[in-house]
mmCIF file of C-alpha atoms and ligand atoms in Angstrom:
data_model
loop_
_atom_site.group_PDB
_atom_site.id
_atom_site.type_symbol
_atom_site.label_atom_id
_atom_site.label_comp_id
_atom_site.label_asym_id
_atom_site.label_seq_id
_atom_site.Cartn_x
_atom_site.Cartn_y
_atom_site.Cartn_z
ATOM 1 C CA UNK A 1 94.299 195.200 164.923
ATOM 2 C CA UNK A 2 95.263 196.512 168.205
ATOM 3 C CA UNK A 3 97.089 199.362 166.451
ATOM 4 C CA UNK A 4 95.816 202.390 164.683
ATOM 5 C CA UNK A 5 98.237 202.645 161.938
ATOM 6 C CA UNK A 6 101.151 200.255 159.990
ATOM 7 C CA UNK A 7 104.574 201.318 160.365
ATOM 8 C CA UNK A 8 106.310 198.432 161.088
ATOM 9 C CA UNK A 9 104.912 194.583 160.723
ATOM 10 C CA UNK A 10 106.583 193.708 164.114
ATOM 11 C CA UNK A 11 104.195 196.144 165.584
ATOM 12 C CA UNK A 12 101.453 194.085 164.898
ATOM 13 C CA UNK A 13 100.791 191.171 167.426
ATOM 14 C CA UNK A 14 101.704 187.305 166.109
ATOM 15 C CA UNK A 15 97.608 186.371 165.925
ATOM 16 C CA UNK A 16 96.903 189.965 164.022
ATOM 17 C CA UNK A 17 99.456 188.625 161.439
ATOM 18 C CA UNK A 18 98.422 185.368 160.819
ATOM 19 C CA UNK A 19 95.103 186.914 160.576
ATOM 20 C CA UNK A 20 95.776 189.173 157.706
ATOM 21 C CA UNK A 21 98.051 186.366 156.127
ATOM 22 C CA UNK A 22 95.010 184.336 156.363
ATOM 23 C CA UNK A 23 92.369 186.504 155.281
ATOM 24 C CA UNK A 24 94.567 187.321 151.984
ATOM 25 C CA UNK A 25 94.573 183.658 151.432
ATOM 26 C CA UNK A 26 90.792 183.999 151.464
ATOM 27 C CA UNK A 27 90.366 186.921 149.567
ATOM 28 C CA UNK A 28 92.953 184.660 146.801
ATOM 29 C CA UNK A 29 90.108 182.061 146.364
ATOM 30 C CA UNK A 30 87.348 184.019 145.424
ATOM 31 C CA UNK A 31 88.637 188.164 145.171
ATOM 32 C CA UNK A 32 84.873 189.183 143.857
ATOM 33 C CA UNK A 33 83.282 188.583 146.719
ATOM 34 C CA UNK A 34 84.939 191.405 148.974
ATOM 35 C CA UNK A 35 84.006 194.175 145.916
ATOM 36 C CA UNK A 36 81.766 196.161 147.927
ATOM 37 C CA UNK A 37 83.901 196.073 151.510
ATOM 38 C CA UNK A 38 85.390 199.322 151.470
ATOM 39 C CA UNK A 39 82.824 200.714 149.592
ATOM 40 C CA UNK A 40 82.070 204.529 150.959
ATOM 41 C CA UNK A 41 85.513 204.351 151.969
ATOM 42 C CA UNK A 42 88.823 206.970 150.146
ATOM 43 C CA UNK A 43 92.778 205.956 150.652
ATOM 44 C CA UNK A 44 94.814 208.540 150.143
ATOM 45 C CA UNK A 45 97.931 207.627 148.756
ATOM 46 C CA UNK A 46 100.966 210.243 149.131
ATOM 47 C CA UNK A 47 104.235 208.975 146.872
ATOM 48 C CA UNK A 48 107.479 210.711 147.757
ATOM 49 C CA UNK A 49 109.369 208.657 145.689
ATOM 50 C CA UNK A 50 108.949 206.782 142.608
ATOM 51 C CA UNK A 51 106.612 203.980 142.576
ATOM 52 C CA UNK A 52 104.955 201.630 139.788
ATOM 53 C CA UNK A 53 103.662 198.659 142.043
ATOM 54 C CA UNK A 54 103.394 199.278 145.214
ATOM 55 C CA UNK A 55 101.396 202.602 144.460
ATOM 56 C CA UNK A 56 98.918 200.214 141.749
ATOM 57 C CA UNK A 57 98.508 197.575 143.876
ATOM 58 C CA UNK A 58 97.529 199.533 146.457
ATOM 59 C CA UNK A 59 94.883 201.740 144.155
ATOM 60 C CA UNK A 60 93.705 198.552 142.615
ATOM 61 C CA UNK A 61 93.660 196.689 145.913
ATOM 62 C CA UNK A 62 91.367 199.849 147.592
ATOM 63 C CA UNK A 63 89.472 200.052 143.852
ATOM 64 C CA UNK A 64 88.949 195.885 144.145
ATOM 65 C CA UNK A 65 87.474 196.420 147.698
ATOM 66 C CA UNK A 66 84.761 199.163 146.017
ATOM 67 C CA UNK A 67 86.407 202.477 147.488
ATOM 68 C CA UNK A 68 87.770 205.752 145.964
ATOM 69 C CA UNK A 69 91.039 207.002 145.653
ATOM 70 C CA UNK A 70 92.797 210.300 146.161
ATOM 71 C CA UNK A 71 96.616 211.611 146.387
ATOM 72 C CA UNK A 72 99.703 212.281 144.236
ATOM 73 C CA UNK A 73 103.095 210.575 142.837
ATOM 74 C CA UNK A 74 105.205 213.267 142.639
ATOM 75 C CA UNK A 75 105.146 216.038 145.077
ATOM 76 C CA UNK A 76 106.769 218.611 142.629
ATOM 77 C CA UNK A 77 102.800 219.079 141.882
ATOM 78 C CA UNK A 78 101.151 219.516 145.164
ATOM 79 C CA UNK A 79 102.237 222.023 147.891
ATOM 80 C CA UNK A 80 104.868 220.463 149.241
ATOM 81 C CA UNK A 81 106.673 222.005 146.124
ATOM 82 C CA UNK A 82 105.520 225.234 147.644
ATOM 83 C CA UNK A 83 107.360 223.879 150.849
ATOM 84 C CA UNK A 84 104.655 222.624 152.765
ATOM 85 C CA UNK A 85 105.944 219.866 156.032
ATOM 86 C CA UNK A 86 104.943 216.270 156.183
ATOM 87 C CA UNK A 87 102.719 217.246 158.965
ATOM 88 C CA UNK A 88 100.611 220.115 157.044
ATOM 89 C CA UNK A 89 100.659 217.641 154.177
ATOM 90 C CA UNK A 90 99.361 214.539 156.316
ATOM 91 C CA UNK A 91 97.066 217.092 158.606
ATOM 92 C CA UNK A 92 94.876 218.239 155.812
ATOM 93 C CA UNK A 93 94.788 215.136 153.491
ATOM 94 C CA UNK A 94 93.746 212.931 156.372
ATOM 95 C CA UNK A 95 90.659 214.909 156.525
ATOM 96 C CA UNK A 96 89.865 214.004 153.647
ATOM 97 C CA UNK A 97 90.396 210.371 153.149
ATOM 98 C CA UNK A 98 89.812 206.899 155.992
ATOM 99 C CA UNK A 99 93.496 205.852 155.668
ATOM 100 C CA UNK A 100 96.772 207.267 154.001
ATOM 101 C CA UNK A 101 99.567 205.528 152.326
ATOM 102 C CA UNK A 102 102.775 207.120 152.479
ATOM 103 C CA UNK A 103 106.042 206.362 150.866
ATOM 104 C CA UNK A 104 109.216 208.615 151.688
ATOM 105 C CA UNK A 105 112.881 208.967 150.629
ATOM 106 C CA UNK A 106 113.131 209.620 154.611
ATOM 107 C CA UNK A 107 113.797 206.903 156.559
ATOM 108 C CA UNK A 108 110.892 206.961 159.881
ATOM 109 C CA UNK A 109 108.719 209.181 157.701
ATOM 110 C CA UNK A 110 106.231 207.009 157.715
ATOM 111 C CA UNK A 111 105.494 207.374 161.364
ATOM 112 C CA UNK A 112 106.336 210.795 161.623
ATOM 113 C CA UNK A 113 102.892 211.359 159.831
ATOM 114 C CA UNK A 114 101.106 208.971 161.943
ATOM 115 C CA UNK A 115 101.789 211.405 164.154
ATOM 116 C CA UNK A 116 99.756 214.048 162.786
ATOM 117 C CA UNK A 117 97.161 212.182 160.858
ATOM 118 C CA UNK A 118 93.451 212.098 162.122
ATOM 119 C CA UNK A 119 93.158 208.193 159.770
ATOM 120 C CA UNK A 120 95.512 205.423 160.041
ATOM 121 C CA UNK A 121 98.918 205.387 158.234
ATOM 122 C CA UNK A 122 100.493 202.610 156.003
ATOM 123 C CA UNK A 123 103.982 202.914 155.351
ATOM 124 C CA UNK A 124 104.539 202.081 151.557
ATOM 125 C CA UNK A 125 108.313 202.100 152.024
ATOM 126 C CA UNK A 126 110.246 204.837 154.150
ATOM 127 C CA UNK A 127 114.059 205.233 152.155
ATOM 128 C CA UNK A 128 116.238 202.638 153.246
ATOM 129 C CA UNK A 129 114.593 201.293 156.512
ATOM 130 C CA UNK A 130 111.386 199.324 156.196
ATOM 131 C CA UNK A 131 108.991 198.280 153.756
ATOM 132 C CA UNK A 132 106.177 196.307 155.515
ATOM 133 C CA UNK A 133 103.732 195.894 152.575
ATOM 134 C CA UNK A 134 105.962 194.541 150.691
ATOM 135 C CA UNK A 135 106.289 191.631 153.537
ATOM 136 C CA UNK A 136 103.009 190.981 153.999
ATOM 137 C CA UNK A 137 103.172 189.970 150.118
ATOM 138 C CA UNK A 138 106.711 188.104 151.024
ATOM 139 C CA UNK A 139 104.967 186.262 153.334
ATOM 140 C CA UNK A 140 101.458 185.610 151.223
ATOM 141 C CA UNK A 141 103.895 184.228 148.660
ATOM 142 C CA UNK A 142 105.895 182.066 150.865
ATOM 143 C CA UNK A 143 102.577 180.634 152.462
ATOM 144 C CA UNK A 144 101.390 179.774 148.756
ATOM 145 C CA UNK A 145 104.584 178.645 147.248
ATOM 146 C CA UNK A 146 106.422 176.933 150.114
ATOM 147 C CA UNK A 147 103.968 176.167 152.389
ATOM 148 C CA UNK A 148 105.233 177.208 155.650
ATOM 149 C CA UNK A 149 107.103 180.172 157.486
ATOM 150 C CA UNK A 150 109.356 178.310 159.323
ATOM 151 C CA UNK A 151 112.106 176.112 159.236
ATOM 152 C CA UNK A 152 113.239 177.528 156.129
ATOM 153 C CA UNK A 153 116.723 178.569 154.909
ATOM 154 C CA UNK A 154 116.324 181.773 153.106
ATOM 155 C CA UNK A 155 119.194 183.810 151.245
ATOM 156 C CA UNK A 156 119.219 186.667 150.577
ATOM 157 C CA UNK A 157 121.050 188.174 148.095
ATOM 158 C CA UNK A 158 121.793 191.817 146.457
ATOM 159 C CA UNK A 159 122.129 194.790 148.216
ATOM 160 C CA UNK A 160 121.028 193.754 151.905
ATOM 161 C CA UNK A 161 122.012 197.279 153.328
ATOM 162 C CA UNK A 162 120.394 199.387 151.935
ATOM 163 C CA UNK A 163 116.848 197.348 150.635
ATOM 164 C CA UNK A 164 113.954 198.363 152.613
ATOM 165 C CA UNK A 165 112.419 195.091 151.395
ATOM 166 C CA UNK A 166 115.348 192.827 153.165
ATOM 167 C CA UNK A 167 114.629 194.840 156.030
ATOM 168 C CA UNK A 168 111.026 194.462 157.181
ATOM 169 C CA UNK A 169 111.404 190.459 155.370
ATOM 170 C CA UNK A 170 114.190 189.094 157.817
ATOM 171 C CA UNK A 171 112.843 191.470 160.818
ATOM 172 C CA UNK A 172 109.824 189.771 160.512
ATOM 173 C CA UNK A 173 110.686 186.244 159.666
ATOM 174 C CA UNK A 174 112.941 185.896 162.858
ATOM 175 C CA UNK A 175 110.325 186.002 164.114
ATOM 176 C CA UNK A 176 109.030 182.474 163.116
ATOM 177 C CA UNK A 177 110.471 179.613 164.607
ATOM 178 C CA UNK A 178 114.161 178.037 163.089
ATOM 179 C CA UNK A 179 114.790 179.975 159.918
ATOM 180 C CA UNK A 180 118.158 180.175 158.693
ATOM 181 C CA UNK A 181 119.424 183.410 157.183
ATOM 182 C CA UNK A 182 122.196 183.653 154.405
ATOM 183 C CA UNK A 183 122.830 186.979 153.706
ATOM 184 C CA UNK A 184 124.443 186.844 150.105
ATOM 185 C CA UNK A 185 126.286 190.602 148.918
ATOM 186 C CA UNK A 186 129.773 192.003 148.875
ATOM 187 C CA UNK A 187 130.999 192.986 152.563
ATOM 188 C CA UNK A 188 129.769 197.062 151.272
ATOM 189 C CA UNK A 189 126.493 196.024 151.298
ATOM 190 C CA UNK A 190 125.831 193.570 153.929
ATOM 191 C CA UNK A 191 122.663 193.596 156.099
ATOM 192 C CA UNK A 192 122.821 196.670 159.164
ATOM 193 C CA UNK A 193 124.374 194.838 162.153
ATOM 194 C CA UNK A 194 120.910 196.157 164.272
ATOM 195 C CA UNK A 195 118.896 193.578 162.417
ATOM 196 C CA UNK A 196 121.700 191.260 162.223
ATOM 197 C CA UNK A 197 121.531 191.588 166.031
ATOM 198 C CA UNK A 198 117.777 191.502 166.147
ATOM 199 C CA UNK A 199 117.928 187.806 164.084
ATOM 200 C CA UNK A 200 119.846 186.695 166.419
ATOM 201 C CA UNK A 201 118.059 187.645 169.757
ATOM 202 C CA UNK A 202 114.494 185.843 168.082
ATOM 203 C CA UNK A 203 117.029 182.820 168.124
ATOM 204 C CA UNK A 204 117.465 182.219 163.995
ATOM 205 C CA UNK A 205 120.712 181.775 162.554
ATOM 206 C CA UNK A 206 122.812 184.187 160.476
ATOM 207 C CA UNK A 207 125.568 183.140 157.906
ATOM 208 C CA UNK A 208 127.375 185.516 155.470
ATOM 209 C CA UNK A 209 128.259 184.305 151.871
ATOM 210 C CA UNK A 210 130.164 186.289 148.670
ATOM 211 C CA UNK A 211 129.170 183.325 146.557
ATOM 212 C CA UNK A 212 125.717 183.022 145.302
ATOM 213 C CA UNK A 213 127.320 179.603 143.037
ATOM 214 C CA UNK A 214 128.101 178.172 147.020
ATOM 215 C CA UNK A 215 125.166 178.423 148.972
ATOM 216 C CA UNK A 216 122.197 178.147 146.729
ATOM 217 C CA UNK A 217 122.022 174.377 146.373
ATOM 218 C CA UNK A 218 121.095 174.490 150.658
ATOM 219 C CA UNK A 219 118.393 177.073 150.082
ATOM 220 C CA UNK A 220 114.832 176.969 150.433
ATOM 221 C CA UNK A 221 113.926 180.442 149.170
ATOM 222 C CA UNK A 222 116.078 183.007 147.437
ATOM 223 C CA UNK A 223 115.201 186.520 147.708
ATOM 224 C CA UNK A 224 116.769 188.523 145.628
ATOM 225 C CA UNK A 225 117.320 192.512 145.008
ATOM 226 C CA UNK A 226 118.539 195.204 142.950
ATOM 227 C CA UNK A 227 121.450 197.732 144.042
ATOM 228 C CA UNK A 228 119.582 200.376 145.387
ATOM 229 C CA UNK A 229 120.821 203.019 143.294
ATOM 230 C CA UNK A 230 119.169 205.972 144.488
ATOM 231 C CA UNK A 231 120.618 205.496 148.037
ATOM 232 C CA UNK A 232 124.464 205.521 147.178
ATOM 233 C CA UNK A 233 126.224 208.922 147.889
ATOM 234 C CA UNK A 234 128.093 208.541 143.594
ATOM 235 C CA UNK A 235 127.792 206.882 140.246
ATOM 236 C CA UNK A 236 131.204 204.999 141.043
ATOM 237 C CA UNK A 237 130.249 202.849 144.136
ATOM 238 C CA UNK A 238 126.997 201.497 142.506
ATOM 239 C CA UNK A 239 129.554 200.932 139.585
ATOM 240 C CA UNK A 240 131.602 199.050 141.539
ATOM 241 C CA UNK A 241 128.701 197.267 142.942
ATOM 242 C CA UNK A 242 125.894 196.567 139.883
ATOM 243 C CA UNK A 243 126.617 193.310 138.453
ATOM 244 C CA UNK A 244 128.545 191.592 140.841
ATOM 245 C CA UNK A 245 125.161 188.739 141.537
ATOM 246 C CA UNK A 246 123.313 187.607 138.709
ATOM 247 C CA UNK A 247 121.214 184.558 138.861
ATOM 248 C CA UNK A 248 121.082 182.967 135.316
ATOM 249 C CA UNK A 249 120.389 179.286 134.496
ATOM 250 C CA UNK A 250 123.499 177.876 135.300
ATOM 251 C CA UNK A 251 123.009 178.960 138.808
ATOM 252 C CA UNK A 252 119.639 177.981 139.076
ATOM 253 C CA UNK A 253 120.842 174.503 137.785
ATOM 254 C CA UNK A 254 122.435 173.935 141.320
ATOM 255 C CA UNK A 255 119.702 174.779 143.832
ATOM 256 C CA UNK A 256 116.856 172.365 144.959
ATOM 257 C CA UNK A 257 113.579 172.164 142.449
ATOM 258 C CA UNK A 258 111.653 172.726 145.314
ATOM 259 C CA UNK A 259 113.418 176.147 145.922
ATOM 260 C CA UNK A 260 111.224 179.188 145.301
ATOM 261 C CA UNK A 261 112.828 182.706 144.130
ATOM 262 C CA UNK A 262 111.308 185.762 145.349
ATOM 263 C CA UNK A 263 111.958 189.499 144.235
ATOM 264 C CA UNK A 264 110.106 192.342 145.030
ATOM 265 C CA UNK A 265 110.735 194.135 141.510
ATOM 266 C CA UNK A 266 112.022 196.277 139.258
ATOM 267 C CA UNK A 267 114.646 193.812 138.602
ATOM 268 C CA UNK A 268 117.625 195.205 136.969
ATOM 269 C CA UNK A 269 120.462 192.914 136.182
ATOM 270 C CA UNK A 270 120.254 190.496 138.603
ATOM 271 C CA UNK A 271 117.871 187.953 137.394
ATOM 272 C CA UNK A 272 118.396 187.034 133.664
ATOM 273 C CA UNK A 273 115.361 186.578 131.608
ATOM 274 C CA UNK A 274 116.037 182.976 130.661
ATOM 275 C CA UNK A 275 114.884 182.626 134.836
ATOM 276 C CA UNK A 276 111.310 183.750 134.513
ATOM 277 C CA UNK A 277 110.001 180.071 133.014
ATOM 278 C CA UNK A 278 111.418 178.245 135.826
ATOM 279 C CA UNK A 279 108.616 176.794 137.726
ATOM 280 C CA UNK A 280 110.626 178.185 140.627
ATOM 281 C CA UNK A 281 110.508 181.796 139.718
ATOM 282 C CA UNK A 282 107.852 183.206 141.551
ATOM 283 C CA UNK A 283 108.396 187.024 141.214
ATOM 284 C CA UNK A 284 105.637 187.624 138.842
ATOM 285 C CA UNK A 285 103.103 185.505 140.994
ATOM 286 C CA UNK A 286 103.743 188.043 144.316
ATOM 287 C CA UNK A 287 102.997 190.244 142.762
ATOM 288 C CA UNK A 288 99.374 189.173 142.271
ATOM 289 C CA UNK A 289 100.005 187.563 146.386
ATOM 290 C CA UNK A 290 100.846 191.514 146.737
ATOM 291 C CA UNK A 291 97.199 192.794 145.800
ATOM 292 C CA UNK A 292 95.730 190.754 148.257
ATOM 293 C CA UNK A 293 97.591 190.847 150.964
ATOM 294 C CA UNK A 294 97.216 194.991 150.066
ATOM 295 C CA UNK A 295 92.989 194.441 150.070
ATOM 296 C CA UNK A 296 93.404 191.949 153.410
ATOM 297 C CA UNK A 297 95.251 195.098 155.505
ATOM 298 C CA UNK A 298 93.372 197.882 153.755
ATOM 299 C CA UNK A 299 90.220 196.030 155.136
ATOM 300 C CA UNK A 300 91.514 195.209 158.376
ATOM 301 C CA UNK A 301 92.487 198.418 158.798
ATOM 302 C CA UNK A 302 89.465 200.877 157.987
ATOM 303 C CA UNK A 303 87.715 198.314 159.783
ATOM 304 C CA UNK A 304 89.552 199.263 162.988
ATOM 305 C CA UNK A 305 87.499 201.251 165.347
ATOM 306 C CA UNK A 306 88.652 200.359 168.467
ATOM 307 C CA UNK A 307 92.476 201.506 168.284
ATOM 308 C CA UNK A 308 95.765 202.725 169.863
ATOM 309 C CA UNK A 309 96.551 206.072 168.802
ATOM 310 C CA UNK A 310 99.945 207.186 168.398
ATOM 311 C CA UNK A 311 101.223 208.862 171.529
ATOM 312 C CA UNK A 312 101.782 212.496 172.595
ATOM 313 C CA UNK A 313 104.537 214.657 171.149
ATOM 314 C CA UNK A 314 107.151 215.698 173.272
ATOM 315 C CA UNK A 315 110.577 214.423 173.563
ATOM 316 C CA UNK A 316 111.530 211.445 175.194
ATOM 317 C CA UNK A 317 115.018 212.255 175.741
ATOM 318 C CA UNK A 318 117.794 215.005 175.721
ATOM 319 C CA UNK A 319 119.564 213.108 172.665
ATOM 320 C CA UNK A 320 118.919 213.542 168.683
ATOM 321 C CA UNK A 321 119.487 210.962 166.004
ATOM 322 C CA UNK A 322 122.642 211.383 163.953
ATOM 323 C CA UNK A 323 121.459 209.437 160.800
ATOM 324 C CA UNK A 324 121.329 211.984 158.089
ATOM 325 C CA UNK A 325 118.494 210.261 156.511
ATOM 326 C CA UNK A 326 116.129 210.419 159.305
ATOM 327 C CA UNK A 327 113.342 212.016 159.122
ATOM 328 C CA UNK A 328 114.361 214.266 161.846
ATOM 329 C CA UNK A 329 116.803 216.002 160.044
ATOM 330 C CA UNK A 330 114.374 217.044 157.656
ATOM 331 C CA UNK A 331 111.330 218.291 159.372
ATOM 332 C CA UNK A 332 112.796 220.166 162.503
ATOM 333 C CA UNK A 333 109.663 220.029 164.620
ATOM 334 C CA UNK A 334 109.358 216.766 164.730
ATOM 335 C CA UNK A 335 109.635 215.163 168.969
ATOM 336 C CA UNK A 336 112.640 213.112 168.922
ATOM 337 C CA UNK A 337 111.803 209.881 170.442
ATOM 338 C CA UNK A 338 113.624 206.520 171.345
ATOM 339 C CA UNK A 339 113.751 203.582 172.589
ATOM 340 C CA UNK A 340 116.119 202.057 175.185
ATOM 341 C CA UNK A 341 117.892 199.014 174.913
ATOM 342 C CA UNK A 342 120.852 196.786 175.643
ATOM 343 C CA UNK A 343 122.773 199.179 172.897
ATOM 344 C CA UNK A 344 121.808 202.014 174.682
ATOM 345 C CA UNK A 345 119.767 204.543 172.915
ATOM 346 C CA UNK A 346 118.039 203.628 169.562
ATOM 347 C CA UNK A 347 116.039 206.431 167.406
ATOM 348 C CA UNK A 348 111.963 205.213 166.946
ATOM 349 C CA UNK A 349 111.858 206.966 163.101
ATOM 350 C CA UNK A 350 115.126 205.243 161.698
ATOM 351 C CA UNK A 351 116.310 201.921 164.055
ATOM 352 C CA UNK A 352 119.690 203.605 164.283
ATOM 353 C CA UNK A 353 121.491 203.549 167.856
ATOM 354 C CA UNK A 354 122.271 206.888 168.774
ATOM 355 C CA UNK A 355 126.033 206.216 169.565
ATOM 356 C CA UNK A 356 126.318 204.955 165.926
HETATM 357 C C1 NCD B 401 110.917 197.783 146.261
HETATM 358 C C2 NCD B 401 111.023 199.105 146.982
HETATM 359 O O1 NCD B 401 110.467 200.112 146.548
HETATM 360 O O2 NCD B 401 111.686 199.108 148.014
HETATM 361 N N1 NCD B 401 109.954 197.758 145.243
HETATM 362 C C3 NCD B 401 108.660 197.493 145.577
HETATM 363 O O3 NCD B 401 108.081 198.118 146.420
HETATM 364 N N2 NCD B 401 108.094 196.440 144.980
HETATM 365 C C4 NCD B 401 112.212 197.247 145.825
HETATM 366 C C5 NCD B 401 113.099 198.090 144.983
HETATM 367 O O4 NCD B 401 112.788 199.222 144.618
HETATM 368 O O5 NCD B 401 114.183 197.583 144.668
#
């Protein structure tokens, strides 16, 4: 890997992908044999928010490669209780450990502490923006269960705005050749038009659907996800929202047998129970695609010697990001740094154009 850290899949170069994807095929087949890889070795592994599997599978994925684990899951018990920044927080621990996983309620926190750690930097999920872990196991998955990464019609269906997972999945996967997006939720929750945008600009297709019933029988793959509770502003709107796409048998009964469905878990509501014994449920097996795709980057990444390190802090422009969830607005010192494009300014931390 050309890059120090893991913020964002689409960082990575096309060959460093397929590499990882291939490796975690490897490590699949015979999982023993890489015990003693990271032996020597300590991840760090700082939870923000709650976590069940991506915070095990990465502990069992670093424990499976022979290394030791430090960190906490809830920060009410270390010193960021006692108000200690991000960059404190990530300063110290990364003395201590070869590579940190972070997962944040704040959307761009993720590289924010790349910024100040001395190891690399996964991002286990920063609030509502990306989730890149959770598509290298997406992909592992699709690669086992499909067979290819192209040419695919994919829906996806649930709550599209604000699930990380969606996110770093179709930002990714527009980036293989031909795949055909159906983004399946009620107009509230539809995907952020910036990815919309960026699907389009890799040349895939985007359609928009309020009827799981209509467009599964031309699907390939069917991702679905909860309502992201946590990230709605009231009780009422997820109210409104919960419930509204459930995949039971008699929807199943339409789409193709060779159609896969994909969720990164917890369910909720959205996937009845009677689902999980259909050879085309796969949500349980990516699970298991998710631990080693988790040892393949771990590896790859303490490996890394020869690597970009983030750049220098200062500000790249005069402007500040208005999302409320960025990072930025939390932890005041951070630079505030962004990208030009076509849409004029767009924030590095959170994706979010500046005039938005
Ligand atoms: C997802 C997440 O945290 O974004 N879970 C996970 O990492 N497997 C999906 C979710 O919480 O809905």
């Amino acid at each position: 890997m050309h890059l120090r850290d893991l913020i964002d899949l689409t960082d990575l170069r096309p060959s460093e992908l397929t590499d990882i994807l291939r490796f975690a095929g490897e490590i699949s087949q015979n999982p023993s044999y890489y015990c003693g890889n990271c032996q020597h070795k300590i991840m760090a592994t700082l939870f923000y928010e709650p976590s069940t599997r991506t915070q095990m599978s990465f502990q069992a994925a670093m424990l499976r490669l022979g290394g030791k684990l430090i960190g906490f899951d809830d920060p009410e018990n270390s010193s960021v209780a006692k108000g200690e920044t991000l960059k404190d927080t990530v300063r110290v621990i990364s003395n201590y450990a070869d590579v940190l996983v972070i997962r944040s309620p704040w959307e761009g926190a993720a590289l924010a502490a790349s910024l100040y750690a001395r190891c690399p930097v996964i991002n286990a999920g920063d609030g509502g923006h990306l989730h890149p872990t959770q598509t290298l196991t997406d992909l592992t998955t699709l690669n086992y269960t499909v067979g290819r990464l192209e040419n695919l019609t994919v829906g996806l269906c649930g709550d599209n705005k604000n699930g990380r997972t969606v996110h770093s999945l179709v930002r990714t996967l527009s980036r293989y050749k031909n795949n055909r997006f159906v983004l399946i939720s009620t107009p509230q929750l539809t995907l952020p038009q910036y990815l919309q945008d960026e699907i389009t600009a890799n040349g895939c297709t985007v359609e928009f659907s309020h009827s799981l019933e209509k467009s599964i029988p031309a699907l390939e793959v069917l991702y679905m996800t909860r309502i992201q509770k946590e990230r709605f502003g009231g009780d009422e709107e997820y109210e409104r929202q919960k419930g509204v796409f459930v995949l039971d048998a008699a929807k199943l009964a339409l789409a193709k047998p060779s159609m896969r469905v994909l969720h990164p878990l917890p369910r909720v509501d959205e996937i009845s129970v009677e689902v999980d014994d259909d050879p085309r449920a796969a949500y349980f097996a990516q699970t298991e695609y998710g631990l080693y795709a988790r040892m393949a980057l771990i590896q790859r990444i303490t490996e890394n010697e020869d690597r970009q390190v983030p750049p220098t802090l200062a500000d790249t422009h005069q402007a500040r990001c208005g999302n409320p969830r960025c990072i930025t607005q939390k932890e005041e010192y951070l630079p505030h740094l962004f990208r030009e494009t076509a849409a004029g300014l767009v924030c590095k931390y959170c994706d979010r154009a500046v005039s938005e």
